[in-house]
Structure formats: C-alpha cells, structure tokens
JSON list of C-alpha atoms in Angstrom, two decimals:
[
{"chain": "A", "resi": 1, "resn": "THR", "atom": "CA", "xyz": [164.60, 164.76, 51.00]},
{"chain": "A", "resi": 2, "resn": "ALA", "atom": "CA", "xyz": [161.18, 163.19, 51.31]},
{"chain": "A", "resi": 3, "resn": "HIS", "atom": "CA", "xyz": [161.85, 160.97, 48.26]},
{"chain": "A", "resi": 4, "resn": "HIS", "atom": "CA", "xyz": [165.04, 159.63, 49.85]},
{"chain": "A", "resi": 5, "resn": "PHE", "atom": "CA", "xyz": [163.22, 158.87, 53.04]},
{"chain": "A", "resi": 6, "resn": "LYS", "atom": "CA", "xyz": [160.40, 157.04, 51.17]},
{"chain": "A", "resi": 7, "resn": "GLY", "atom": "CA", "xyz": [162.99, 155.10, 49.20]},
{"chain": "A", "resi": 8, "resn": "GLN", "atom": "CA", "xyz": [164.78, 153.93, 52.38]},
{"chain": "A", "resi": 9, "resn": "LEU", "atom": "CA", "xyz": [161.43, 153.01, 53.93]},
{"chain": "A", "resi": 10, "resn": "HIS", "atom": "CA", "xyz": [160.34, 150.91, 51.02]},
{"chain": "A", "resi": 11, "resn": "LEU", "atom": "CA", "xyz": [163.69, 149.07, 51.12]},
{"chain": "A", "resi": 12, "resn": "ARG", "atom": "CA", "xyz": [163.23, 148.29, 54.81]},
{"chain": "A", "resi": 13, "resn": "LEU", "atom": "CA", "xyz": [159.72, 147.04, 54.08]},
{"chain": "A", "resi": 14, "resn": "GLN", "atom": "CA", "xyz": [161.09, 144.78, 51.32]},
{"chain": "A", "resi": 15, "resn": "GLN", "atom": "CA", "xyz": [159.41, 146.80, 48.59]},
{"chain": "A", "resi": 16, "resn": "PRO", "atom": "CA", "xyz": [162.31, 147.44, 46.13]},
{"chain": "A", "resi": 17, "resn": "GLU", "atom": "CA", "xyz": [160.07, 148.26, 43.13]},
{"chain": "A", "resi": 18, "resn": "GLN", "atom": "CA", "xyz": [158.38, 151.11, 45.10]},
{"chain": "A", "resi": 19, "resn": "SER", "atom": "CA", "xyz": [161.84, 152.15, 46.36]},
{"chain": "A", "resi": 20, "resn": "VAL", "atom": "CA", "xyz": [163.09, 152.55, 42.78]},
{"chain": "A", "resi": 21, "resn": "GLN", "atom": "CA", "xyz": [160.13, 154.86, 42.03]},
{"chain": "A", "resi": 22, "resn": "SER", "atom": "CA", "xyz": [160.97, 157.02, 45.08]},
{"chain": "A", "resi": 23, "resn": "TYR", "atom": "CA", "xyz": [164.66, 157.23, 44.38]},
{"chain": "A", "resi": 24, "resn": "TYR", "atom": "CA", "xyz": [164.03, 157.91, 40.70]},
{"chain": "A", "resi": 25, "resn": "ARG", "atom": "CA", "xyz": [161.99, 160.91, 41.71]},
{"chain": "A", "resi": 26, "resn": "ALA", "atom": "CA", "xyz": [164.89, 162.08, 43.88]},
{"chain": "A", "resi": 27, "resn": "TYR", "atom": "CA", "xyz": [167.29, 161.42, 40.95]},
{"chain": "A", "resi": 28, "resn": "SER", "atom": "CA", "xyz": [165.04, 163.45, 38.61]},
{"chain": "A", "resi": 29, "resn": "ILE", "atom": "CA", "xyz": [165.31, 166.42, 40.98]},
{"chain": "A", "resi": 30, "resn": "ARG", "atom": "CA", "xyz": [169.02, 166.23, 41.72]},
{"chain": "A", "resi": 31, "resn": "ARG", "atom": "CA", "xyz": [171.53, 163.67, 40.41]},
{"chain": "A", "resi": 32, "resn": "ASP", "atom": "CA", "xyz": [173.67, 163.46, 43.50]},
{"chain": "A", "resi": 33, "resn": "PHE", "atom": "CA", "xyz": [175.44, 160.39, 44.98]},
{"chain": "A", "resi": 34, "resn": "ASN", "atom": "CA", "xyz": [172.63, 159.60, 47.51]},
{"chain": "A", "resi": 35, "resn": "ALA", "atom": "CA", "xyz": [170.10, 159.29, 44.64]},
{"chain": "A", "resi": 36, "resn": "TYR", "atom": "CA", "xyz": [172.43, 157.01, 42.72]},
{"chain": "A", "resi": 37, "resn": "HIS", "atom": "CA", "xyz": [173.22, 154.95, 45.76]},
{"chain": "A", "resi": 38, "resn": "GLY", "atom": "CA", "xyz": [169.53, 154.47, 46.63]},
{"chain": "A", "resi": 39, "resn": "LEU", "atom": "CA", "xyz": [168.68, 153.52, 43.05]},
{"chain": "A", "resi": 40, "resn": "VAL", "atom": "CA", "xyz": [171.49, 150.97, 42.85]},
{"chain": "A", "resi": 41, "resn": "ASN", "atom": "CA", "xyz": [170.46, 149.43, 46.16]},
{"chain": "A", "resi": 42, "resn": "ALA", "atom": "CA", "xyz": [166.82, 149.17, 45.11]},
{"chain": "A", "resi": 43, "resn": "TYR", "atom": "CA", "xyz": [167.76, 147.66, 41.62]},
{"chain": "A", "resi": 44, "resn": "LEU", "atom": "CA", "xyz": [169.95, 145.06, 43.35]},
{"chain": "A", "resi": 45, "resn": "LYS", "atom": "CA", "xyz": [167.10, 144.06, 45.67]},
{"chain": "A", "resi": 46, "resn": "ILE", "atom": "CA", "xyz": [164.65, 143.32, 42.83]},
{"chain": "A", "resi": 47, "resn": "PRO", "atom": "CA", "xyz": [167.19, 142.12, 41.40]},
{"chain": "A", "resi": 48, "resn": "LYS", "atom": "CA", "xyz": [167.88, 144.12, 38.17]},
{"chain": "A", "resi": 49, "resn": "VAL", "atom": "CA", "xyz": [171.68, 143.85, 38.06]},
{"chain": "A", "resi": 50, "resn": "GLY", "atom": "CA", "xyz": [171.89, 145.36, 34.56]},
{"chain": "A", "resi": 51, "resn": "GLU", "atom": "CA", "xyz": [169.90, 148.44, 35.58]},
{"chain": "A", "resi": 52, "resn": "ALA", "atom": "CA", "xyz": [172.04, 148.64, 38.73]},
{"chain": "A", "resi": 53, "resn": "LEU", "atom": "CA", "xyz": [175.23, 148.54, 36.79]},
{"chain": "A", "resi": 54, "resn": "ARG", "atom": "CA", "xyz": [174.06, 151.12, 34.22]},
{"chain": "A", "resi": 55, "resn": "THR", "atom": "CA", "xyz": [173.13, 153.47, 37.08]},
{"chain": "A", "resi": 56, "resn": "ALA", "atom": "CA", "xyz": [176.39, 152.96, 38.97]},
{"chain": "A", "resi": 57, "resn": "LYS", "atom": "CA", "xyz": [178.45, 153.62, 35.83]},
{"chain": "A", "resi": 58, "resn": "GLU", "atom": "CA", "xyz": [176.43, 156.80, 35.20]},
{"chain": "A", "resi": 59, "resn": "ALA", "atom": "CA", "xyz": [177.20, 157.94, 38.73]},
{"chain": "A", "resi": 60, "resn": "LEU", "atom": "CA", "xyz": [180.94, 157.25, 38.11]},
{"chain": "A", "resi": 61, "resn": "SER", "atom": "CA", "xyz": [180.81, 159.17, 34.81]},
{"chain": "A", "resi": 62, "resn": "LEU", "atom": "CA", "xyz": [179.51, 162.25, 36.68]},
{"chain": "A", "resi": 63, "resn": "MET", "atom": "CA", "xyz": [181.76, 161.73, 39.69]},
{"chain": "A", "resi": 64, "resn": "PRO", "atom": "CA", "xyz": [185.00, 160.15, 38.31]},
{"chain": "A", "resi": 65, "resn": "LYS", "atom": "CA", "xyz": [187.10, 161.27, 41.29]},
{"chain": "A", "resi": 66, "resn": "ASP", "atom": "CA", "xyz": [184.60, 160.14, 43.96]},
{"chain": "A", "resi": 67, "resn": "ALA", "atom": "CA", "xyz": [185.70, 156.92, 45.65]},
{"chain": "A", "resi": 68, "resn": "ARG", "atom": "CA", "xyz": [182.09, 156.25, 46.65]},
{"chain": "A", "resi": 69, "resn": "ALA", "atom": "CA", "xyz": [181.04, 156.13, 42.97]},
{"chain": "A", "resi": 70, "resn": "MET", "atom": "CA", "xyz": [183.81, 153.64, 42.14]},
{"chain": "A", "resi": 71, "resn": "LEU", "atom": "CA", "xyz": [182.81, 151.56, 45.19]},
{"chain": "A", "resi": 72, "resn": "LEU", "atom": "CA", "xyz": [179.23, 151.61, 43.91]},
{"chain": "A", "resi": 73, "resn": "VAL", "atom": "CA", "xyz": [180.32, 150.18, 40.58]},
{"chain": "A", "resi": 74, "resn": "GLY", "atom": "CA", "xyz": [182.35, 147.50, 42.45]},
{"chain": "A", "resi": 75, "resn": "ARG", "atom": "CA", "xyz": [179.39, 146.44, 44.48]},
{"chain": "A", "resi": 76, "resn": "VAL", "atom": "CA", "xyz": [177.32, 145.79, 41.42]},
{"chain": "A", "resi": 77, "resn": "LEU", "atom": "CA", "xyz": [180.14, 144.03, 39.55]},
{"chain": "A", "resi": 78, "resn": "SER", "atom": "CA", "xyz": [180.57, 141.66, 42.53]},
{"chain": "A", "resi": 79, "resn": "GLN", "atom": "CA", "xyz": [177.10, 140.37, 41.80]},
{"chain": "A", "resi": 80, "resn": "THR", "atom": "CA", "xyz": [177.47, 139.94, 38.05]},
{"chain": "A", "resi": 81, "resn": "PRO", "atom": "CA", "xyz": [178.33, 136.55, 36.55]},
{"chain": "A", "resi": 82, "resn": "GLY", "atom": "CA", "xyz": [181.55, 135.59, 34.77]},
{"chain": "A", "resi": 83, "resn": "ASP", "atom": "CA", "xyz": [184.55, 137.63, 35.83]},
{"chain": "A", "resi": 84, "resn": "GLY", "atom": "CA", "xyz": [182.45, 140.19, 37.73]},
{"chain": "A", "resi": 85, "resn": "ARG", "atom": "CA", "xyz": [184.19, 139.50, 41.04]},
{"chain": "A", "resi": 86, "resn": "LYS", "atom": "CA", "xyz": [187.63, 140.05, 39.56]},
{"chain": "A", "resi": 87, "resn": "LYS", "atom": "CA", "xyz": [186.44, 143.34, 38.08]},
{"chain": "A", "resi": 88, "resn": "ALA", "atom": "CA", "xyz": [184.93, 144.31, 41.42]},
{"chain": "A", "resi": 89, "resn": "ILE", "atom": "CA", "xyz": [188.25, 143.77, 43.26]},
{"chain": "A", "resi": 90, "resn": "LYS", "atom": "CA", "xyz": [189.89, 146.07, 40.74]},
{"chain": "A", "resi": 91, "resn": "ALA", "atom": "CA", "xyz": [187.16, 148.60, 41.32]},
{"chain": "A", "resi": 92, "resn": "TYR", "atom": "CA", "xyz": [187.62, 148.50, 45.04]},
{"chain": "A", "resi": 93, "resn": "ALA", "atom": "CA", "xyz": [191.33, 148.95, 44.65]},
{"chain": "A", "resi": 94, "resn": "LYS", "atom": "CA", "xyz": [190.70, 151.96, 42.45]},
{"chain": "A", "resi": 95, "resn": "ALA", "atom": "CA", "xyz": [188.40, 153.40, 45.05]},
{"chain": "A", "resi": 96, "resn": "LEU", "atom": "CA", "xyz": [191.17, 153.09, 47.65]},
{"chain": "A", "resi": 97, "resn": "LYS", "atom": "CA", "xyz": [193.58, 154.90, 45.28]},
{"chain": "A", "resi": 98, "resn": "LEU", "atom": "CA", "xyz": [191.03, 157.74, 44.97]},
{"chain": "A", "resi": 99, "resn": "ASP", "atom": "CA", "xyz": [190.58, 157.87, 48.73]},
{"chain": "A", "resi": 100, "resn": "ALA", "atom": "CA", "xyz": [192.78, 155.90, 51.02]},
{"chain": "A", "resi": 101, "resn": "LEU", "atom": "CA", "xyz": [190.40, 156.79, 53.86]},
{"chain": "A", "resi": 102, "resn": "CYS", "atom": "CA", "xyz": [187.43, 155.01, 52.28]},
{"chain": "A", "resi": 103, "resn": "TYR", "atom": "CA", "xyz": [187.13, 152.17, 54.77]},
{"chain": "A", "resi": 104, "resn": "GLU", "atom": "CA", "xyz": [184.01, 150.92, 53.01]},
{"chain": "A", "resi": 105, "resn": "ALA", "atom": "CA", "xyz": [186.13, 150.06, 50.04]},
{"chain": "A", "resi": 106, "resn": "ALA", "atom": "CA", "xyz": [188.68, 148.20, 52.28]},
{"chain": "A", "resi": 107, "resn": "ILE", "atom": "CA", "xyz": [185.96, 146.17, 53.91]},
{"chain": "A", "resi": 108, "resn": "ALA", "atom": "CA", "xyz": [184.39, 145.32, 50.53]},
{"chain": "A", "resi": 109, "resn": "PHE", "atom": "CA", "xyz": [187.83, 144.33, 49.23]},
{"chain": "A", "resi": 110, "resn": "ALA", "atom": "CA", "xyz": [188.30, 142.04, 52.24]},
{"chain": "A", "resi": 111, "resn": "ASP", "atom": "CA", "xyz": [184.82, 140.50, 52.05]},
{"chain": "A", "resi": 112, "resn": "LEU", "atom": "CA", "xyz": [185.17, 139.62, 48.38]},
{"chain": "A", "resi": 113, "resn": "HIS", "atom": "CA", "xyz": [188.57, 137.92, 49.05]},
{"chain": "A", "resi": 114, "resn": "LEU", "atom": "CA", "xyz": [186.97, 135.95, 51.92]},
{"chain": "A", "resi": 115, "resn": "LEU", "atom": "CA", "xyz": [184.12, 134.86, 49.64]},
{"chain": "A", "resi": 116, "resn": "GLN", "atom": "CA", "xyz": [186.51, 133.79, 46.95]},
{"chain": "A", "resi": 117, "resn": "HIS", "atom": "CA", "xyz": [188.56, 131.87, 49.54]},
{"chain": "A", "resi": 118, "resn": "GLN", "atom": "CA", "xyz": [185.39, 129.92, 50.52]},
{"chain": "A", "resi": 119, "resn": "GLN", "atom": "CA", "xyz": [185.07, 128.84, 46.96]},
{"chain": "A", "resi": 120, "resn": "ASN", "atom": "CA", "xyz": [188.78, 128.35, 46.31]},
{"chain": "A", "resi": 121, "resn": "PRO", "atom": "CA", "xyz": [190.91, 127.77, 49.42]},
{"chain": "A", "resi": 122, "resn": "HIS", "atom": "CA", "xyz": [194.06, 128.63, 47.37]},
{"chain": "A", "resi": 123, "resn": "THR", "atom": "CA", "xyz": [192.96, 132.32, 47.11]},
{"chain": "A", "resi": 124, "resn": "ASP", "atom": "CA", "xyz": [195.74, 134.58, 48.34]},
{"chain": "A", "resi": 125, "resn": "LEU", "atom": "CA", "xyz": [194.43, 136.66, 51.27]},
{"chain": "A", "resi": 126, "resn": "GLN", "atom": "CA", "xyz": [197.57, 138.79, 51.71]},
{"chain": "A", "resi": 127, "resn": "PRO", "atom": "CA", "xyz": [196.36, 141.59, 49.48]},
{"chain": "A", "resi": 128, "resn": "ALA", "atom": "CA", "xyz": [193.21, 141.91, 51.54]},
{"chain": "A", "resi": 129, "resn": "ILE", "atom": "CA", "xyz": [195.25, 141.74, 54.82]},
{"chain": "A", "resi": 130, "resn": "GLY", "atom": "CA", "xyz": [197.54, 144.48, 53.49]},
{"chain": "A", "resi": 131, "resn": "VAL", "atom": "CA", "xyz": [194.58, 146.72, 52.57]},
{"chain": "A", "resi": 132, "resn": "MET", "atom": "CA", "xyz": [192.86, 146.28, 55.90]},
{"chain": "A", "resi": 133, "resn": "THR", "atom": "CA", "xyz": [196.06, 146.86, 57.85]},
{"chain": "A", "resi": 134, "resn": "GLN", "atom": "CA", "xyz": [196.65, 150.09, 56.01]},
{"chain": "A", "resi": 135, "resn": "SER", "atom": "CA", "xyz": [193.06, 151.19, 56.40]},
{"chain": "A", "resi": 136, "resn": "LEU", "atom": "CA", "xyz": [193.14, 150.42, 60.10]},
{"chain": "A", "resi": 137, "resn": "GLN", "atom": "CA", "xyz": [195.85, 153.09, 60.53]},
{"chain": "A", "resi": 138, "resn": "HIS", "atom": "CA", "xyz": [193.22, 155.64, 59.68]},
{"chain": "A", "resi": 139, "resn": "HIS", "atom": "CA", "xyz": [190.16, 153.96, 61.26]},
{"chain": "A", "resi": 140, "resn": "ASN", "atom": "CA", "xyz": [190.94, 152.30, 64.54]},
{"chain": "A", "resi": 141, "resn": "LYS", "atom": "CA", "xyz": [187.42, 150.91, 64.97]},
{"chain": "A", "resi": 142, "resn": "ASP", "atom": "CA", "xyz": [186.11, 147.66, 66.45]},
{"chain": "A", "resi": 143, "resn": "PHE", "atom": "CA", "xyz": [184.58, 146.43, 63.19]},
{"chain": "A", "resi": 144, "resn": "MET", "atom": "CA", "xyz": [187.89, 147.02, 61.39]},
{"chain": "A", "resi": 145, "resn": "HIS", "atom": "CA", "xyz": [189.87, 145.04, 63.85]},
{"chain": "A", "resi": 146, "resn": "CYS", "atom": "CA", "xyz": [187.23, 142.33, 63.67]},
{"chain": "A", "resi": 147, "resn": "LYS", "atom": "CA", "xyz": [187.43, 142.10, 59.82]},
{"chain": "A", "resi": 148, "resn": "LEU", "atom": "CA", "xyz": [191.25, 141.94, 59.96]},
{"chain": "A", "resi": 149, "resn": "GLY", "atom": "CA", "xyz": [190.97, 139.22, 62.58]},
{"chain": "A", "resi": 150, "resn": "GLU", "atom": "CA", "xyz": [188.58, 137.29, 60.33]},
{"chain": "A", "resi": 151, "resn": "LEU", "atom": "CA", "xyz": [191.06, 137.48, 57.46]},
{"chain": "A", "resi": 152, "resn": "HIS", "atom": "CA", "xyz": [193.94, 136.28, 59.75]},
{"chain": "A", "resi": 153, "resn": "THR", "atom": "CA", "xyz": [191.76, 133.45, 61.03]},
{"chain": "A", "resi": 154, "resn": "THR", "atom": "CA", "xyz": [190.97, 132.29, 57.48]},
{"chain": "A", "resi": 155, "resn": "ALA", "atom": "CA", "xyz": [194.66, 132.53, 56.54]},
{"chain": "A", "resi": 156, "resn": "MET", "atom": "CA", "xyz": [195.47, 130.53, 59.74]},
{"chain": "A", "resi": 157, "resn": "ASN", "atom": "CA", "xyz": [197.46, 133.40, 61.21]},
{"chain": "A", "resi": 158, "resn": "TYR", "atom": "CA", "xyz": [195.92, 132.65, 64.63]},
{"chain": "A", "resi": 159, "resn": "PRO", "atom": "CA", "xyz": [198.16, 134.82, 66.85]},
{"chain": "A", "resi": 160, "resn": "ASP", "atom": "CA", "xyz": [197.45, 137.89, 64.69]},
{"chain": "A", "resi": 161, "resn": "ALA", "atom": "CA", "xyz": [193.74, 137.08, 64.59]},
{"chain": "A", "resi": 162, "resn": "LEU", "atom": "CA", "xyz": [193.70, 136.81, 68.38]},
{"chain": "A", "resi": 163, "resn": "THR", "atom": "CA", "xyz": [195.40, 140.18, 68.75]},
{"chain": "A", "resi": 164, "resn": "HIS", "atom": "CA", "xyz": [192.79, 141.93, 66.55]},
{"chain": "A", "resi": 165, "resn": "PHE", "atom": "CA", "xyz": [189.79, 140.31, 68.14]},
{"chain": "A", "resi": 166, "resn": "HIS", "atom": "CA", "xyz": [190.98, 141.31, 71.57]},
{"chain": "A", "resi": 167, "resn": "ARG", "atom": "CA", "xyz": [191.63, 144.82, 70.27]},
{"chain": "A", "resi": 168, "resn": "ALA", "atom": "CA", "xyz": [188.11, 145.03, 68.83]},
{"chain": "A", "resi": 169, "resn": "LEU", "atom": "CA", "xyz": [186.71, 144.02, 72.23]},
{"chain": "A", "resi": 170, "resn": "SER", "atom": "CA", "xyz": [188.89, 146.52, 74.11]},
{"chain": "A", "resi": 171, "resn": "LEU", "atom": "CA", "xyz": [187.38, 149.23, 71.94]},
{"chain": "A", "resi": 172, "resn": "ASN", "atom": "CA", "xyz": [183.87, 147.90, 72.40]},
{"chain": "A", "resi": 173, "resn": "SER", "atom": "CA", "xyz": [183.31, 145.11, 74.93]},
{"chain": "A", "resi": 174, "resn": "GLU", "atom": "CA", "xyz": [179.76, 144.65, 73.61]},
{"chain": "A", "resi": 175, "resn": "PHE", "atom": "CA", "xyz": [180.72, 144.04, 69.97]},
{"chain": "A", "resi": 176, "resn": "GLU", "atom": "CA", "xyz": [179.08, 140.70, 69.44]},
{"chain": "A", "resi": 177, "resn": "PRO", "atom": "CA", "xyz": [180.73, 139.80, 66.14]},
{"chain": "A", "resi": 178, "resn": "ALA", "atom": "CA", "xyz": [184.15, 140.03, 67.69]},
{"chain": "A", "resi": 179, "resn": "ARG", "atom": "CA", "xyz": [183.11, 137.92, 70.70]},
{"chain": "A", "resi": 180, "resn": "GLN", "atom": "CA", "xyz": [181.71, 135.21, 68.45]},
{"chain": "A", "resi": 181, "resn": "ALA", "atom": "CA", "xyz": [184.73, 135.29, 66.14]},
{"chain": "A", "resi": 182, "resn": "LEU", "atom": "CA", "xyz": [187.02, 135.00, 69.22]},
{"chain": "A", "resi": 183, "resn": "GLU", "atom": "CA", "xyz": [185.12, 131.97, 70.51]},
{"chain": "A", "resi": 184, "resn": "ARG", "atom": "CA", "xyz": [185.38, 130.36, 67.15]},
{"chain": "A", "resi": 185, "resn": "LEU", "atom": "CA", "xyz": [189.13, 131.20, 66.94]},
{"chain": "A", "resi": 186, "resn": "GLU", "atom": "CA", "xyz": [189.83, 129.67, 70.38]},
{"chain": "A", "resi": 187, "resn": "LYS", "atom": "CA", "xyz": [188.18, 126.45, 69.29]},
{"chain": "A", "resi": 188, "resn": "LEU", "atom": "CA", "xyz": [190.33, 126.30, 66.22]},
{"chain": "A", "resi": 189, "resn": "MET", "atom": "CA", "xyz": [193.46, 126.98, 68.25]},
{"chain": "A", "resi": 190, "resn": "ARG", "atom": "CA", "xyz": [192.49, 123.94, 70.46]},
{"chain": "A", "resi": 191, "resn": "GLY", "atom": "CA", "xyz": [192.23, 121.87, 67.33]},
{"chain": "A", "resi": 192, "resn": "VAL", "atom": "CA", "xyz": [188.41, 121.71, 67.51]},
{"chain": "A", "resi": 193, "resn": "ASP", "atom": "CA", "xyz": [186.34, 122.19, 64.33]},
{"chain": "A", "resi": 194, "resn": "PRO", "atom": "CA", "xyz": [183.78, 124.75, 65.45]},
{"chain": "A", "resi": 195, "resn": "ASP", "atom": "CA", "xyz": [181.44, 123.95, 62.58]},
{"chain": "A", "resi": 196, "resn": "ALA", "atom": "CA", "xyz": [181.46, 120.20, 63.37]},
{"chain": "A", "resi": 197, "resn": "GLU", "atom": "CA", "xyz": [180.90, 120.96, 67.08]},
{"chain": "A", "resi": 198, "resn": "GLU", "atom": "CA", "xyz": [177.85, 123.03, 66.25]},
{"chain": "A", "resi": 199, "resn": "GLU", "atom": "CA", "xyz": [176.38, 120.29, 64.14]},
{"chain": "A", "resi": 200, "resn": "THR", "atom": "CA", "xyz": [176.95, 117.80, 66.90]},
{"chain": "A", "resi": 201, "resn": "GLU", "atom": "CA", "xyz": [175.16, 120.02, 69.35]},
{"chain": "A", "resi": 202, "resn": "VAL", "atom": "CA", "xyz": [172.21, 120.39, 67.05]},
{"chain": "A", "resi": 203, "resn": "GLU", "atom": "CA", "xyz": [172.02, 116.60, 66.58]},
{"chain": "A", "resi": 204, "resn": "ASP", "atom": "CA", "xyz": [172.21, 116.01, 70.33]},
{"chain": "A", "resi": 205, "resn": "GLY", "atom": "CA", "xyz": [169.41, 118.49, 70.83]},
{"chain": "A", "resi": 206, "resn": "GLU", "atom": "CA", "xyz": [167.26, 116.77, 68.20]},
{"chain": "A", "resi": 207, "resn": "ASN", "atom": "CA", "xyz": [167.95, 113.34, 69.83]},
{"chain": "A", "resi": 208, "resn": "GLY", "atom": "CA", "xyz": [166.93, 114.80, 73.20]},
{"chain": "A", "resi": 209, "resn": "ASP", "atom": "CA", "xyz": [163.64, 115.89, 71.65]},
{"chain": "A", "resi": 210, "resn": "TYR", "atom": "CA", "xyz": [162.98, 112.44, 70.33]},
{"chain": "A", "resi": 211, "resn": "LEU", "atom": "CA", "xyz": [163.77, 110.94, 73.74]},
{"chain": "A", "resi": 212, "resn": "GLU", "atom": "CA", "xyz": [161.32, 113.29, 75.43]},
{"chain": "A", "resi": 213, "resn": "GLN", "atom": "CA", "xyz": [158.69, 112.39, 72.89]},
{"chain": "A", "resi": 214, "resn": "ASP", "atom": "CA", "xyz": [159.25, 108.71, 73.47]},
{"chain": "A", "resi": 215, "resn": "VAL", "atom": "CA", "xyz": [158.78, 109.13, 77.20]}
]
C-alpha cells in the first residue's frame, strides 16, 4: 500500500519517526505481518526497543504459527539488555520448528552465535553450524554457503570453510562477501593474521603520506 511505501522510504532516508507514523497508518487499516514488520524496524531505528518488543509480541499473539512473527520477536530480543540474546536464540530455534524452510531464522541464529563468539571465544558454534547445514539442504544459495563458511572459519574448521566459500562462488562468481571471506581464510591457512596485516598496510600507507609531505 501507499503507507507501506512511505514507511520504507522514510527508513531509507533515515527518518524512523516518520516511518513509524506511516506504518502505523497501515497497521490501523490492516494488521498484517508487513505492517508489524515495518513498525518493528522503525521502532528499532529510533531506537524504541520497548515499543518494538510490544509490537512484535502482538504480532506473534495474532500469528502464533507464523515463523516470521517468531523471528520478529527474536530480532527485538537480540537487542535487549540482560539475557535478551539467549532468549533471541530460543526464539529463532522456535521459528525454525514452525518452518524449517525459514532461512532468515537460520541466518539470524548463526549471526547471533558469531556475535556471542566475538565476546566469548568459548561459545559453542556447533548448534549454528548444524542449523545452517540443515537449512542449506533447502536453500542452496550463495549467501547460505558463505554464512556457513564464516561459521566454519570462526570454528577453525578451515577445510569445510574453504569448501563452502568455493561453492558460494561457483553459484555466483560476483558474490563479493564470499570472495573477501575466501581471501581472509587463505591468509589464516597460511598462518597470517589478516587483521594484523590490514593494520600494517594502513600504517605503511600513513608513513608514506608523511614521507611525501616531508619531501
């Protein structure tokens, strides 16, 4: 509808308050998933996490068997303090039980595990690897292989990561995230810290600038 279009436009223009108004008009006309989804996205951009969570839970109460509604709740929970992320992981898992084909839930599940691993290297990534592997059976897409490759890279399962990055590129040779991830993996397999190498390159570039200025 026109209200949905305006809501999306306001979000792209970084105007979340106006987006809320547009999506609320759409919500007032018809309380469907798109209206709830737009409202939640707009509230999170402000950010008004409490309003986003209330809206997502209302959507779930109206659509308890809809995996997208459960996924929406999980997205908001992932941004709430305390044990929000643990609750979000449970919500994503429930979404996948409602619909095993919901690849968005699988990716969200994987992303949250990767985020937790950044903060705690002892985080077990096997549940996320298992979810993505199963989801990949239904969605043989470049971005799915890339995400699974990222999980294997973080878990230091380099041969498996290599396989999935190459598979992603075989499906789409122009898929830049897979190409960049493959370059990073190859450095790791050579025993090179890709992050440290990037920092060195930046420092060298800065030193070169100073030398040019001195001359």
